[in-house]
PDB file of N, CA and C in Angstrom:
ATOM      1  N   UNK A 925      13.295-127.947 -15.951  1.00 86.00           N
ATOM      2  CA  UNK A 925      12.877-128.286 -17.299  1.00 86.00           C
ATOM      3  C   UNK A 925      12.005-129.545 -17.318  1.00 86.00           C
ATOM      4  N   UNK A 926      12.209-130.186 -16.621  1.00 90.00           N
ATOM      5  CA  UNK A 926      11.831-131.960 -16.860  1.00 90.00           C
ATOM      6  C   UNK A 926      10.593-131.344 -16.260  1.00 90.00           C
ATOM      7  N   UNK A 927      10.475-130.801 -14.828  1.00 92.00           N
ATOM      8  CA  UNK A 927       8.797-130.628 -14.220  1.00 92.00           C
ATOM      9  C   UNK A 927       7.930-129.786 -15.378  1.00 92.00           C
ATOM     10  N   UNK A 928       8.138-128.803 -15.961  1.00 93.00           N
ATOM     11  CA  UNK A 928       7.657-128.005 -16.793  1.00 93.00           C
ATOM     12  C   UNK A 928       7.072-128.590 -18.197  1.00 93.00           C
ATOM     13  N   UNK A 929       8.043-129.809 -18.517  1.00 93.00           N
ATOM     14  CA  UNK A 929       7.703-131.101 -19.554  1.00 93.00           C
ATOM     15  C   UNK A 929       6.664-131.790 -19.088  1.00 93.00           C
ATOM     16  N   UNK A 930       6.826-132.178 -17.683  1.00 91.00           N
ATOM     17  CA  UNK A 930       5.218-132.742 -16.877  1.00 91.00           C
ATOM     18  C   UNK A 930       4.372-131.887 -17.508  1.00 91.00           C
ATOM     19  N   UNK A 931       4.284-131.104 -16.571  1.00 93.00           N
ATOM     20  CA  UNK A 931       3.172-129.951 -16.469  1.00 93.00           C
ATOM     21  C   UNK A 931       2.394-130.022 -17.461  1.00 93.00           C
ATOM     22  N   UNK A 932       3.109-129.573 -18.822  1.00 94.00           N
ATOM     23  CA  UNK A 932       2.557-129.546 -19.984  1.00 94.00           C
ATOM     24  C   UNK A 932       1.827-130.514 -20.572  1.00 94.00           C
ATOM     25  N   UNK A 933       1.995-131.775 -20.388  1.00 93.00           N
ATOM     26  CA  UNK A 933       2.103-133.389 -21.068  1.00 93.00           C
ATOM     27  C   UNK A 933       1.337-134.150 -19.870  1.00 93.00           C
ATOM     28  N   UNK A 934       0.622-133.130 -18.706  1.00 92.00           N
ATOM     29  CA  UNK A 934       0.313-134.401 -17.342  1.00 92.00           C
ATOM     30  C   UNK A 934      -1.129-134.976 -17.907  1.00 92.00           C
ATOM     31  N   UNK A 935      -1.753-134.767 -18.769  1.00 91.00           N
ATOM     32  CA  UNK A 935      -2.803-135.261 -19.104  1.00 91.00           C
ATOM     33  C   UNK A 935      -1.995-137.150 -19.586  1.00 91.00           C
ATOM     34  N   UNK A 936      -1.422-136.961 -20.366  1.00 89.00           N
ATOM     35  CA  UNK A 936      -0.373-137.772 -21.316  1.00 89.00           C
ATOM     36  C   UNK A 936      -0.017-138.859 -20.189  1.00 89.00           C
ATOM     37  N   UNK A 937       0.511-138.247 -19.294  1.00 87.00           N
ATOM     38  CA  UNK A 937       1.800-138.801 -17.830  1.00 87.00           C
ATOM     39  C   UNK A 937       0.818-139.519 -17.184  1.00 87.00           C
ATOM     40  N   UNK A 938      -0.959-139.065 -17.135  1.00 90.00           N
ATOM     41  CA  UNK A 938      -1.823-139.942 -15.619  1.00 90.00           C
ATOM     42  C   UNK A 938      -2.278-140.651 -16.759  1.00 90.00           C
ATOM     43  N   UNK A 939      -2.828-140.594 -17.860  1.00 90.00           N
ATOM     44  CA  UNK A 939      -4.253-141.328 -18.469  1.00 90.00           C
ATOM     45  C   UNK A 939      -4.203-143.041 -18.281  1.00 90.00           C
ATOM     46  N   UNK A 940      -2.931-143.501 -18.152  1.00 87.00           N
ATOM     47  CA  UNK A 940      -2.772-144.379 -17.095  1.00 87.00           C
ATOM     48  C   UNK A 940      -3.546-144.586 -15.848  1.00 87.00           C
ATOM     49  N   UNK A 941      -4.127-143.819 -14.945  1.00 89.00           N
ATOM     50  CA  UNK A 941      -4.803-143.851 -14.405  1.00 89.00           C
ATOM     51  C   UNK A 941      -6.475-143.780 -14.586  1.00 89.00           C
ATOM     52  N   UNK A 942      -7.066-143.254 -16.312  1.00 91.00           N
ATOM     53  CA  UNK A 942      -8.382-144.004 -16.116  1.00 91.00           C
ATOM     54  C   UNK A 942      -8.262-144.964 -16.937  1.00 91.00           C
ATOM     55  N   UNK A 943      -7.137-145.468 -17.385  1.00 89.00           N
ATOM     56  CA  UNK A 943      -7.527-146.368 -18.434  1.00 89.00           C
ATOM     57  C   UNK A 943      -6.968-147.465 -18.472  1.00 89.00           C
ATOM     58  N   UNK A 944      -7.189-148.762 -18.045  1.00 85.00           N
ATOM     59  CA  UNK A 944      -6.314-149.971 -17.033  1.00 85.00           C
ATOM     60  C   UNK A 944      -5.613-150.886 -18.724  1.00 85.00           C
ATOM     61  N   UNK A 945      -5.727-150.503 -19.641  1.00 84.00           N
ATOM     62  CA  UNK A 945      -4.840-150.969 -20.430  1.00 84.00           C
ATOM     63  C   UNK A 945      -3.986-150.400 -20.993  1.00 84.00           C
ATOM     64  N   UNK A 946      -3.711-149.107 -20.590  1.00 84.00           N
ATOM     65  CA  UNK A 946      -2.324-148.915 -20.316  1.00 84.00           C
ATOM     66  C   UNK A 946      -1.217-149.151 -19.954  1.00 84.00           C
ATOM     67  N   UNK A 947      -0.269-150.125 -20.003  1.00 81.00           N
ATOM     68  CA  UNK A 947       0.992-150.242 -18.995  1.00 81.00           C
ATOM     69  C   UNK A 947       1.327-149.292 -18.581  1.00 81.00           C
ATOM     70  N   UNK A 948       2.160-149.731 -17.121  1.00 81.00           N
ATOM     71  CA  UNK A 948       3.095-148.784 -15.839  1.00 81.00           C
ATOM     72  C   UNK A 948       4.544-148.644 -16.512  1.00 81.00           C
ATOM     73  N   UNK A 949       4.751-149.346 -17.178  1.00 84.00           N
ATOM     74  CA  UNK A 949       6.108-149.663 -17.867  1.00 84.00           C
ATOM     75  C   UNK A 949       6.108-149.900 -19.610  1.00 84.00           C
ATOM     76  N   UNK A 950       7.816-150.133 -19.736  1.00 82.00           N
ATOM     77  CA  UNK A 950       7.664-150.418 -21.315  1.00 82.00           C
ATOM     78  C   UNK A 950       8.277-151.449 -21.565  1.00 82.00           C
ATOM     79  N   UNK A 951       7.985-152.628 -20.151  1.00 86.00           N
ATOM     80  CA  UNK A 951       8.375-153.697 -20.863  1.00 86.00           C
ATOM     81  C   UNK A 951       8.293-154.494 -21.826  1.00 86.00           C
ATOM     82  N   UNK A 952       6.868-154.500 -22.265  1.00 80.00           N
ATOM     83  CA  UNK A 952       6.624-155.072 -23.512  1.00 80.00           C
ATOM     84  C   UNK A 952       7.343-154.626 -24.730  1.00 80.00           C
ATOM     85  N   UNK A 953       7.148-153.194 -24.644  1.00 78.00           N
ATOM     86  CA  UNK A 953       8.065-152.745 -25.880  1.00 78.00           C
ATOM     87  C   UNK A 953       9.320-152.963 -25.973  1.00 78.00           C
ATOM     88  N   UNK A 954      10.004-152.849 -25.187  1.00 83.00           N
ATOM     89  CA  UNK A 954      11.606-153.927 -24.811  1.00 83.00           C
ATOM     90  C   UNK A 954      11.790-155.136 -25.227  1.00 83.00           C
ATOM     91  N   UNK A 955      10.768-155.784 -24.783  1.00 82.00           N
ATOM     92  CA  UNK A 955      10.948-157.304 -25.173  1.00 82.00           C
ATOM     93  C   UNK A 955      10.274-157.572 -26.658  1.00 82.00           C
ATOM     94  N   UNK A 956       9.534-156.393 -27.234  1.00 76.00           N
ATOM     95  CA  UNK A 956       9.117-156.677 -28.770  1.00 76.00           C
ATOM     96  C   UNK A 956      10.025-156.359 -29.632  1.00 76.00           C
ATOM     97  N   UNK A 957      11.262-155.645 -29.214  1.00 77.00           N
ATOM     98  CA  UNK A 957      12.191-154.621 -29.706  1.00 77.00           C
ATOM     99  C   UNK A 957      13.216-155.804 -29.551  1.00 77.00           C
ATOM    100  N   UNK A 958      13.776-156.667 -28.588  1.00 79.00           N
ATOM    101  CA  UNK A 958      14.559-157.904 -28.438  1.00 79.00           C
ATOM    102  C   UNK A 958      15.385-158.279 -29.720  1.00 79.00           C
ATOM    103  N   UNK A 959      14.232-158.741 -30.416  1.00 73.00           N
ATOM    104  CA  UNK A 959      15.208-159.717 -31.588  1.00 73.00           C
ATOM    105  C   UNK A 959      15.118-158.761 -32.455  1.00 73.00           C
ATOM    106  N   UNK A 960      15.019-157.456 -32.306  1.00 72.00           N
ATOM    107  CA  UNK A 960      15.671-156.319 -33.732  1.00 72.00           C
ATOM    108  C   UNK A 960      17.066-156.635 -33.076  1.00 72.00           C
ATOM    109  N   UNK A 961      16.973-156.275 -31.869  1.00 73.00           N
ATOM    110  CA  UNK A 961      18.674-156.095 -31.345  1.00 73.00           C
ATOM    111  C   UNK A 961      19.143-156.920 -31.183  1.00 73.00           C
ATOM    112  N   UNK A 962      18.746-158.549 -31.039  1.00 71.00           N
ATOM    113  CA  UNK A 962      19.775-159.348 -31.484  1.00 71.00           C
ATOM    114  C   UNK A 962      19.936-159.685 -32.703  1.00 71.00           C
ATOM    115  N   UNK A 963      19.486-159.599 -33.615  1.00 71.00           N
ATOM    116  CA  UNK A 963      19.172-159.457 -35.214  1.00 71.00           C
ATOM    117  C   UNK A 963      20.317-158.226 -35.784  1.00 71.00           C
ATOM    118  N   UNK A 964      20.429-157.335 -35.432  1.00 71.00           N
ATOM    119  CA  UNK A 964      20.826-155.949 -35.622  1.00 71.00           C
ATOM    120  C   UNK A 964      21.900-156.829 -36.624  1.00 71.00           C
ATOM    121  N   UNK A 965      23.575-157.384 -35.757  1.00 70.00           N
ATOM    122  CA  UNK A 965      24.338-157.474 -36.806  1.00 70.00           C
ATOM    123  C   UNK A 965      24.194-158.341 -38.166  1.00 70.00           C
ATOM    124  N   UNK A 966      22.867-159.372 -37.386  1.00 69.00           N
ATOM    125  CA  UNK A 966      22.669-160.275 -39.368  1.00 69.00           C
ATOM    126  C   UNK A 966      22.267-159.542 -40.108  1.00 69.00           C
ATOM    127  N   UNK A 967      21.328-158.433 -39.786  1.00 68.00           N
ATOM    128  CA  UNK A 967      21.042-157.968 -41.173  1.00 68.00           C
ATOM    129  C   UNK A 967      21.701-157.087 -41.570  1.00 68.00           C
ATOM    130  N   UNK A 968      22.867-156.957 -41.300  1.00 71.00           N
ATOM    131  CA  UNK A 968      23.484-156.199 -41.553  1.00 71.00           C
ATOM    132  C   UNK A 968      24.369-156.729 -43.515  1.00 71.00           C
ATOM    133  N   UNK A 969      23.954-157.869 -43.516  1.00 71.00           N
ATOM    134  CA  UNK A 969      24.314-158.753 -44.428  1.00 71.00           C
ATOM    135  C   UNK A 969      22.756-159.687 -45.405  1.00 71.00           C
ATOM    136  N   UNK A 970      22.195-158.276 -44.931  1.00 73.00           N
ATOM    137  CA  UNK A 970      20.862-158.428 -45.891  1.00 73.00           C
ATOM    138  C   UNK A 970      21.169-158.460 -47.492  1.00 73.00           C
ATOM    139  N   UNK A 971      22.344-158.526 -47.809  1.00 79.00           N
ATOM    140  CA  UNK A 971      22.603-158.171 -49.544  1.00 79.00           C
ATOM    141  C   UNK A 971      22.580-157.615 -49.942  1.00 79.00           C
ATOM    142  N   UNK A 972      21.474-156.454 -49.959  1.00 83.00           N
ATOM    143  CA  UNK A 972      20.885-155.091 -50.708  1.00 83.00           C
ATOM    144  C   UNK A 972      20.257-154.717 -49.921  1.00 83.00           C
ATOM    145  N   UNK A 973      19.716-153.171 -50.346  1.00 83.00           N
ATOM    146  CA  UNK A 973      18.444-152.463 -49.933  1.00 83.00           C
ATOM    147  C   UNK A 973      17.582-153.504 -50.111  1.00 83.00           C
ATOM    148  N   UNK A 974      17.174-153.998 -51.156  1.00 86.00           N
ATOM    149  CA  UNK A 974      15.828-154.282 -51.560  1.00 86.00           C
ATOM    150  C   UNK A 974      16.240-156.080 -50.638  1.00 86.00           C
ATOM    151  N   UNK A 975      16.765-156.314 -50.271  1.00 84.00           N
ATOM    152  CA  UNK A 975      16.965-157.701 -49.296  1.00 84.00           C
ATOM    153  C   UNK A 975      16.599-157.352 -47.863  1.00 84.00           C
ATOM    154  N   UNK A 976      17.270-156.181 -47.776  1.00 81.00           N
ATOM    155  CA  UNK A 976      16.738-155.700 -46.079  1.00 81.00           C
ATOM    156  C   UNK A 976      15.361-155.309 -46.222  1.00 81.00           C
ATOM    157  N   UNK A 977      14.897-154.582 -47.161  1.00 85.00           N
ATOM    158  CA  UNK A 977      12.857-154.527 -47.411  1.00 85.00           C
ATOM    159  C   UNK A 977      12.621-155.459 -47.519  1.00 85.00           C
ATOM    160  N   UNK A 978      12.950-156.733 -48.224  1.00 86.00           N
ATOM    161  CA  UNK A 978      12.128-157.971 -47.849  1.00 86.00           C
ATOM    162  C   UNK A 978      12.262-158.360 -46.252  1.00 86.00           C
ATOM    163  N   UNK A 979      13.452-158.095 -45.819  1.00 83.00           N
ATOM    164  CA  UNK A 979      13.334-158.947 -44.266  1.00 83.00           C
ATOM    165  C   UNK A 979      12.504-158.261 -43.651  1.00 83.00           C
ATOM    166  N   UNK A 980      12.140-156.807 -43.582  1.00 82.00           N
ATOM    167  CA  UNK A 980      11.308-155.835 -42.851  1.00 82.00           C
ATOM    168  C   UNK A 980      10.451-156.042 -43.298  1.00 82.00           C
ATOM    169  N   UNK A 981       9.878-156.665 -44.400  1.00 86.00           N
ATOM    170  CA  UNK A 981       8.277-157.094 -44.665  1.00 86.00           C
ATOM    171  C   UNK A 981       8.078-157.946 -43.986  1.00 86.00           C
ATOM    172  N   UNK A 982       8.827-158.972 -44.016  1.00 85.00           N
ATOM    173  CA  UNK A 982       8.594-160.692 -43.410  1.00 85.00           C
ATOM    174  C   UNK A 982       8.587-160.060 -41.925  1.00 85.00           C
ATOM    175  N   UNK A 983       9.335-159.512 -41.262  1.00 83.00           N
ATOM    176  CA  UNK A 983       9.462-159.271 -39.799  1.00 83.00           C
ATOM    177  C   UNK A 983       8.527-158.710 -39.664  1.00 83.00           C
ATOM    178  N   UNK A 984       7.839-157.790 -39.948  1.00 86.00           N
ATOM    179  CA  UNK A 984       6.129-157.193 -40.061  1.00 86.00           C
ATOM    180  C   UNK A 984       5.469-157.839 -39.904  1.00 86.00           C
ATOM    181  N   UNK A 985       5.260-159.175 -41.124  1.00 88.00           N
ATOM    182  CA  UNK A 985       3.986-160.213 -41.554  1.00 88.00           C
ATOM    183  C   UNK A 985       4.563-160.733 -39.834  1.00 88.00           C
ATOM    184  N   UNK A 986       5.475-160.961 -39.290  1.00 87.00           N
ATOM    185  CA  UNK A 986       5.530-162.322 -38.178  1.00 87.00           C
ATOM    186  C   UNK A 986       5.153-161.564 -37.225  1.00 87.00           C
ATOM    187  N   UNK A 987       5.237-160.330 -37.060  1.00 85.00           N
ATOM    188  CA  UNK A 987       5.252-159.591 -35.499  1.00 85.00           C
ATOM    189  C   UNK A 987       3.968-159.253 -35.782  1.00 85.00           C
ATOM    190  N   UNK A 988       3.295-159.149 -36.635  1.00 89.00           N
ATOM    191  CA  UNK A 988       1.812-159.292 -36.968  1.00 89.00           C
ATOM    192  C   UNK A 988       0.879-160.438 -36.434  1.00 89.00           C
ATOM    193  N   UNK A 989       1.351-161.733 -36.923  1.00 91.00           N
ATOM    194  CA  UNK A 989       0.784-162.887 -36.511  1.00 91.00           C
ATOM    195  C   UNK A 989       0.711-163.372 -35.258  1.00 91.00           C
ATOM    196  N   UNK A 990       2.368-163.147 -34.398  1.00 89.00           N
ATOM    197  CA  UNK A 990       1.938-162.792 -33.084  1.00 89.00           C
ATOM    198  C   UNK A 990       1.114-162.032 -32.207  1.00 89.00           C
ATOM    199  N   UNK A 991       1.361-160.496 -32.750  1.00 86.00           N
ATOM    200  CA  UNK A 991       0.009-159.534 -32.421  1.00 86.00           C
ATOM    201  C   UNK A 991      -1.141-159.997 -32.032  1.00 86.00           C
ATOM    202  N   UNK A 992      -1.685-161.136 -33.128  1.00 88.00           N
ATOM    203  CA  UNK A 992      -2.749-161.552 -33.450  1.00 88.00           C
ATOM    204  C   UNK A 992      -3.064-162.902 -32.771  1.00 88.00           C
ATOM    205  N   UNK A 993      -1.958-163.213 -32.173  1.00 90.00           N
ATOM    206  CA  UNK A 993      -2.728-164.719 -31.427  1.00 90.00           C
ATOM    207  C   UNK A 993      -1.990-165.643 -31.891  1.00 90.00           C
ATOM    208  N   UNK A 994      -1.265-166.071 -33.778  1.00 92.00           N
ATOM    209  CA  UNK A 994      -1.147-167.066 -34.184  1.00 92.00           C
ATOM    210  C   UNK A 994       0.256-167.595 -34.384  1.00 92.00           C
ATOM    211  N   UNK A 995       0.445-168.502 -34.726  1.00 92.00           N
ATOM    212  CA  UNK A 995       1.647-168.937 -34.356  1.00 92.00           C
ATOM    213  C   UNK A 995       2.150-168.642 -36.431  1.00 92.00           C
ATOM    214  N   UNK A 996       3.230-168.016 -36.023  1.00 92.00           N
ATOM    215  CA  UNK A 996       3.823-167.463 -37.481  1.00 92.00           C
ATOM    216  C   UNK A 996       4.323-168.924 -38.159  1.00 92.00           C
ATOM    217  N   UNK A 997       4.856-169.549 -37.397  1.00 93.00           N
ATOM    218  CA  UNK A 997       5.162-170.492 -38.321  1.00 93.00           C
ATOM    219  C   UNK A 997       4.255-171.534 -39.051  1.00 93.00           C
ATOM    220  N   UNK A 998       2.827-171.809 -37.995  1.00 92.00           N
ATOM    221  CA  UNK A 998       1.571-172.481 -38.764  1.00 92.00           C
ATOM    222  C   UNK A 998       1.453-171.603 -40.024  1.00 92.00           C
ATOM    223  N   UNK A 999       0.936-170.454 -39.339  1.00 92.00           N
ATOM    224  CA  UNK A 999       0.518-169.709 -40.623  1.00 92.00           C
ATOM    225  C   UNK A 999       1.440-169.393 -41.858  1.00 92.00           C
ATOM    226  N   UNK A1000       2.720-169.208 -41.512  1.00 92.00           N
ATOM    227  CA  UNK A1000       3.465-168.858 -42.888  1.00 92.00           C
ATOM    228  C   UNK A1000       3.191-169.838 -43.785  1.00 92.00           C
ATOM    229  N   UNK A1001       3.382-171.276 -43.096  1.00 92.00           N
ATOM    230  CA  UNK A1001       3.801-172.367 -43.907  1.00 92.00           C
ATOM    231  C   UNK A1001       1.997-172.940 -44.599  1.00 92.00           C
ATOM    232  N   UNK A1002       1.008-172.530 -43.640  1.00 91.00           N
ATOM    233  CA  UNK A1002      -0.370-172.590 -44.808  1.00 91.00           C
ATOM    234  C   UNK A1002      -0.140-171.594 -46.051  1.00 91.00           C
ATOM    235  N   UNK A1003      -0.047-170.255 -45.517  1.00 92.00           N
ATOM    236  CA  UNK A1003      -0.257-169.188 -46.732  1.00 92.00           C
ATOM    237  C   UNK A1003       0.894-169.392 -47.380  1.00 92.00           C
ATOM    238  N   UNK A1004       2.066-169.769 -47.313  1.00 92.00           N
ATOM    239  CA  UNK A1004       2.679-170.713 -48.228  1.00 92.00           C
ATOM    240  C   UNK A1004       2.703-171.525 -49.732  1.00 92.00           C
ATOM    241  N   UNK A1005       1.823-172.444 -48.841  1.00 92.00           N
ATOM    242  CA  UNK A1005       0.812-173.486 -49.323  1.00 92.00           C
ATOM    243  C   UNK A1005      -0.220-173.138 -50.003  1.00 92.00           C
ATOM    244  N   UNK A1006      -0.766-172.177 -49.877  1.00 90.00           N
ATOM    245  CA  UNK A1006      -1.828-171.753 -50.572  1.00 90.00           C
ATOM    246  C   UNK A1006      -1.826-170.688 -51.199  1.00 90.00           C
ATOM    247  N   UNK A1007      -0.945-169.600 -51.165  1.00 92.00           N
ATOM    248  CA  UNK A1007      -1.175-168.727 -51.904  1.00 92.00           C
ATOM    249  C   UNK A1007      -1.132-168.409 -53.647  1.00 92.00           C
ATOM    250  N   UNK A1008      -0.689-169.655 -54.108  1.00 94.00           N
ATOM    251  CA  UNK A1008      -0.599-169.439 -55.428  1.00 94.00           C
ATOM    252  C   UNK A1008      -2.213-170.173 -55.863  1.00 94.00           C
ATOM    253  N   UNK A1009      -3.178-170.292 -55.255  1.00 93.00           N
ATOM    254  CA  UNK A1009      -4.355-170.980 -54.969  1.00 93.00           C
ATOM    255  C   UNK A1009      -5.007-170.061 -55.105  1.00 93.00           C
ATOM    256  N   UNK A1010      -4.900-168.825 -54.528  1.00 92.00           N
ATOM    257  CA  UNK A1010      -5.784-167.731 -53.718  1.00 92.00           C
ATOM    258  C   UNK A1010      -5.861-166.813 -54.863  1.00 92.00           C
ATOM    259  N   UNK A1011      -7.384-166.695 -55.725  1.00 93.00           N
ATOM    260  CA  UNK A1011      -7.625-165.214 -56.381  1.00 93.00           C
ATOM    261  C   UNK A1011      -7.050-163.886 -56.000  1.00 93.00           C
ATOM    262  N   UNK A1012      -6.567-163.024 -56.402  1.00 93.00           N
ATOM    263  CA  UNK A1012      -6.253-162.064 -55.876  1.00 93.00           C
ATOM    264  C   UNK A1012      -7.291-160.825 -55.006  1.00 93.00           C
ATOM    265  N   UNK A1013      -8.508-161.111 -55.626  1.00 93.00           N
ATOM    266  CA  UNK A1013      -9.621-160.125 -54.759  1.00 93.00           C
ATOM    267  C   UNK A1013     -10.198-161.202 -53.374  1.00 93.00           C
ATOM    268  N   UNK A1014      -9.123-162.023 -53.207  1.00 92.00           N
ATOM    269  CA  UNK A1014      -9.692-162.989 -51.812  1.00 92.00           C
ATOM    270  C   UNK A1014      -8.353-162.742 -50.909  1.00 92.00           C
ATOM    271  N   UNK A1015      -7.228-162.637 -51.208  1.00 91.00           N
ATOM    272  CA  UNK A1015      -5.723-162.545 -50.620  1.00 91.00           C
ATOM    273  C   UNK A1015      -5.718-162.253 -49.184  1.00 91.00           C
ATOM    274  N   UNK A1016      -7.105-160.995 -48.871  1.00 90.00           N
ATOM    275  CA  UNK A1016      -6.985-160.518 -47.465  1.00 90.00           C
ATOM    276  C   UNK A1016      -7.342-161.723 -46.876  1.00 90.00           C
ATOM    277  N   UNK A1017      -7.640-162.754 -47.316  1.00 90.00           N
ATOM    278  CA  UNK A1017      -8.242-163.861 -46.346  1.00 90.00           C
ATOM    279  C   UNK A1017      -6.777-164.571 -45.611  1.00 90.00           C
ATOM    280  N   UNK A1018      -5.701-164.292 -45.934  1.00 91.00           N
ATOM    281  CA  UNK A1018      -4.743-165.236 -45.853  1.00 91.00           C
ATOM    282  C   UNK A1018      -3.758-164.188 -44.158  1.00 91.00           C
ATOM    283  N   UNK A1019      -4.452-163.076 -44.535  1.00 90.00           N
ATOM    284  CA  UNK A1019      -3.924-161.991 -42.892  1.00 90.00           C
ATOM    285  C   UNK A1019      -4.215-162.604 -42.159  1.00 90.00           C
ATOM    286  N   UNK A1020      -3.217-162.323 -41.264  1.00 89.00           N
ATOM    287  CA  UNK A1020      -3.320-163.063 -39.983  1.00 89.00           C
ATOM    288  C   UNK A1020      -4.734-163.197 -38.971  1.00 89.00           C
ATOM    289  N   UNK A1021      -4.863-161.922 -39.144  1.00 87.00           N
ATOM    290  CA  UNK A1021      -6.687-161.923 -38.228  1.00 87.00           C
ATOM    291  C   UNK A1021      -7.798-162.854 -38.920  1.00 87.00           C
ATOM    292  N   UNK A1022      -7.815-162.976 -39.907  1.00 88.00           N
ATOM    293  CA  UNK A1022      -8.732-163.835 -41.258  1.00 88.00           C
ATOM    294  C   UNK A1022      -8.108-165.132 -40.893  1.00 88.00           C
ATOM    295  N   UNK A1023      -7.144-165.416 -41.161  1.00 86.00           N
ATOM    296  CA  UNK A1023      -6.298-166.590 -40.944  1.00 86.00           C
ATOM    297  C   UNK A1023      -6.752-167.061 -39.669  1.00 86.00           C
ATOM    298  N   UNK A1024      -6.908-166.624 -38.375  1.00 76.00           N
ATOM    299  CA  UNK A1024      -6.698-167.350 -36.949  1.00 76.00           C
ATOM    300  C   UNK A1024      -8.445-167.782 -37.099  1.00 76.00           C
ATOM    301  N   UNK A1025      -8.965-167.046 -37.609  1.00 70.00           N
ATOM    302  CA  UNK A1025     -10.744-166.774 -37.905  1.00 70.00           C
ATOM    303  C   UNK A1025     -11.000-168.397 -38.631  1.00 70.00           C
ATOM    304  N   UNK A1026     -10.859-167.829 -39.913  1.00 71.00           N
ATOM    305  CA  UNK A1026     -11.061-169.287 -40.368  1.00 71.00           C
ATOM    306  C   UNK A1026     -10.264-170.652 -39.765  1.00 71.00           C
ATOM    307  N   UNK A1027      -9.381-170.412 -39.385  1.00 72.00           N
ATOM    308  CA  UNK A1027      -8.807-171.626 -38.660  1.00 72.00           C
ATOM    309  C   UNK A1027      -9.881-172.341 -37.551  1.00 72.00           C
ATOM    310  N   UNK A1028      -9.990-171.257 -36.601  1.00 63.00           N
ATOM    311  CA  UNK A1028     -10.569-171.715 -35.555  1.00 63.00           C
ATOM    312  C   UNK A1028     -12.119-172.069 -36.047  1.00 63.00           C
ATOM    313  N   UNK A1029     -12.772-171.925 -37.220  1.00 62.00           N
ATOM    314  CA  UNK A1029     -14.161-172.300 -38.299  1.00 62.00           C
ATOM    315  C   UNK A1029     -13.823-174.066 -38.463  1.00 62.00           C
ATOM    316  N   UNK A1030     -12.561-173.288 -39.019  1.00 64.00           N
ATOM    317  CA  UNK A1030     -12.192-175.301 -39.497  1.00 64.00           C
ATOM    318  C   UNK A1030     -12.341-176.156 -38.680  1.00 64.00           C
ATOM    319  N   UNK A1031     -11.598-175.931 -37.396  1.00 64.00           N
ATOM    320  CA  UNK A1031     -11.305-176.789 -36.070  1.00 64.00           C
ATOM    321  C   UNK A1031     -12.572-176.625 -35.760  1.00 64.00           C
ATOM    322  N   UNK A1032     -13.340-176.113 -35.196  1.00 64.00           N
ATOM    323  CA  UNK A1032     -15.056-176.355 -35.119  1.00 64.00           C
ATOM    324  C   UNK A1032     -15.647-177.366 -35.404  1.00 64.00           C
ATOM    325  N   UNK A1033     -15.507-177.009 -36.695  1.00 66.00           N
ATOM    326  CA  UNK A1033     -16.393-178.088 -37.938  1.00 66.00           C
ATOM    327  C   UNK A1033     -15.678-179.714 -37.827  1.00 66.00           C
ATOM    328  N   UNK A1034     -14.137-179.493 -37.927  1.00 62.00           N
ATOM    329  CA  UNK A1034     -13.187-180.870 -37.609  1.00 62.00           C
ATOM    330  C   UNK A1034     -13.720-181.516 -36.043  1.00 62.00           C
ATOM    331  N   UNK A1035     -14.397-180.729 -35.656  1.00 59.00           N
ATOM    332  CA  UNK A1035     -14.435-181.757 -34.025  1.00 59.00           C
ATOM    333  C   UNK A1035     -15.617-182.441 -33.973  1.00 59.00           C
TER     334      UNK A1035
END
């Protein structure tokens, strides 16, 4: 059964082989998966549904900002700071990719 699952899927199983940003492994995904599972029993004491959707937003916005290069806690604590500042047809500026962008504009200009 398992060879016959190859067989079918070996396109899937090599493309690893033309394409060098692929990982050999899933360590990364293990170690991105980490603090769900040490997390697992606090949120278990999320309050509500709608308390555990806020933590799964916030855990999004942070595993986002990492994604992205930036350090979640700079950035939370600017867009923080600024978001009651921010027009609403400008807001995307405050995402993390926009965010590391203009940062690194500022620091430019600051040196």
């Amino acid at each position: 059964h398992a060879m016959n699952y190859f067989l079918r899927r070996a396109d899937t199983f090599t493309r690893f082989l033309t394409d060098g940003r692929i990982c050999l492994t899933n360590n990364a995904a293990e170690r991105a998966l980490r603090g769900i599972a040490l997390g697992r029993k606090a949120w278990l004491f999320a309050g509500s549904d709608r308390g555990g959707e806020r933590a799964a937003a916030m855990y999004s916005l942070i595993v986002t900002a990492r994604l992205n290069d930036v350090d979640p806690h700079a950035w939370l604590a600017d867009v923080l700071a600024r978001i009651n500042d921010i027009p609403n047809p400008r807001i995307h500026e405050l995402l993390p990719w926009h965010w590391k962008a203009h940062q690194q504009v500022h620091n430019t200009i600051a040196a």
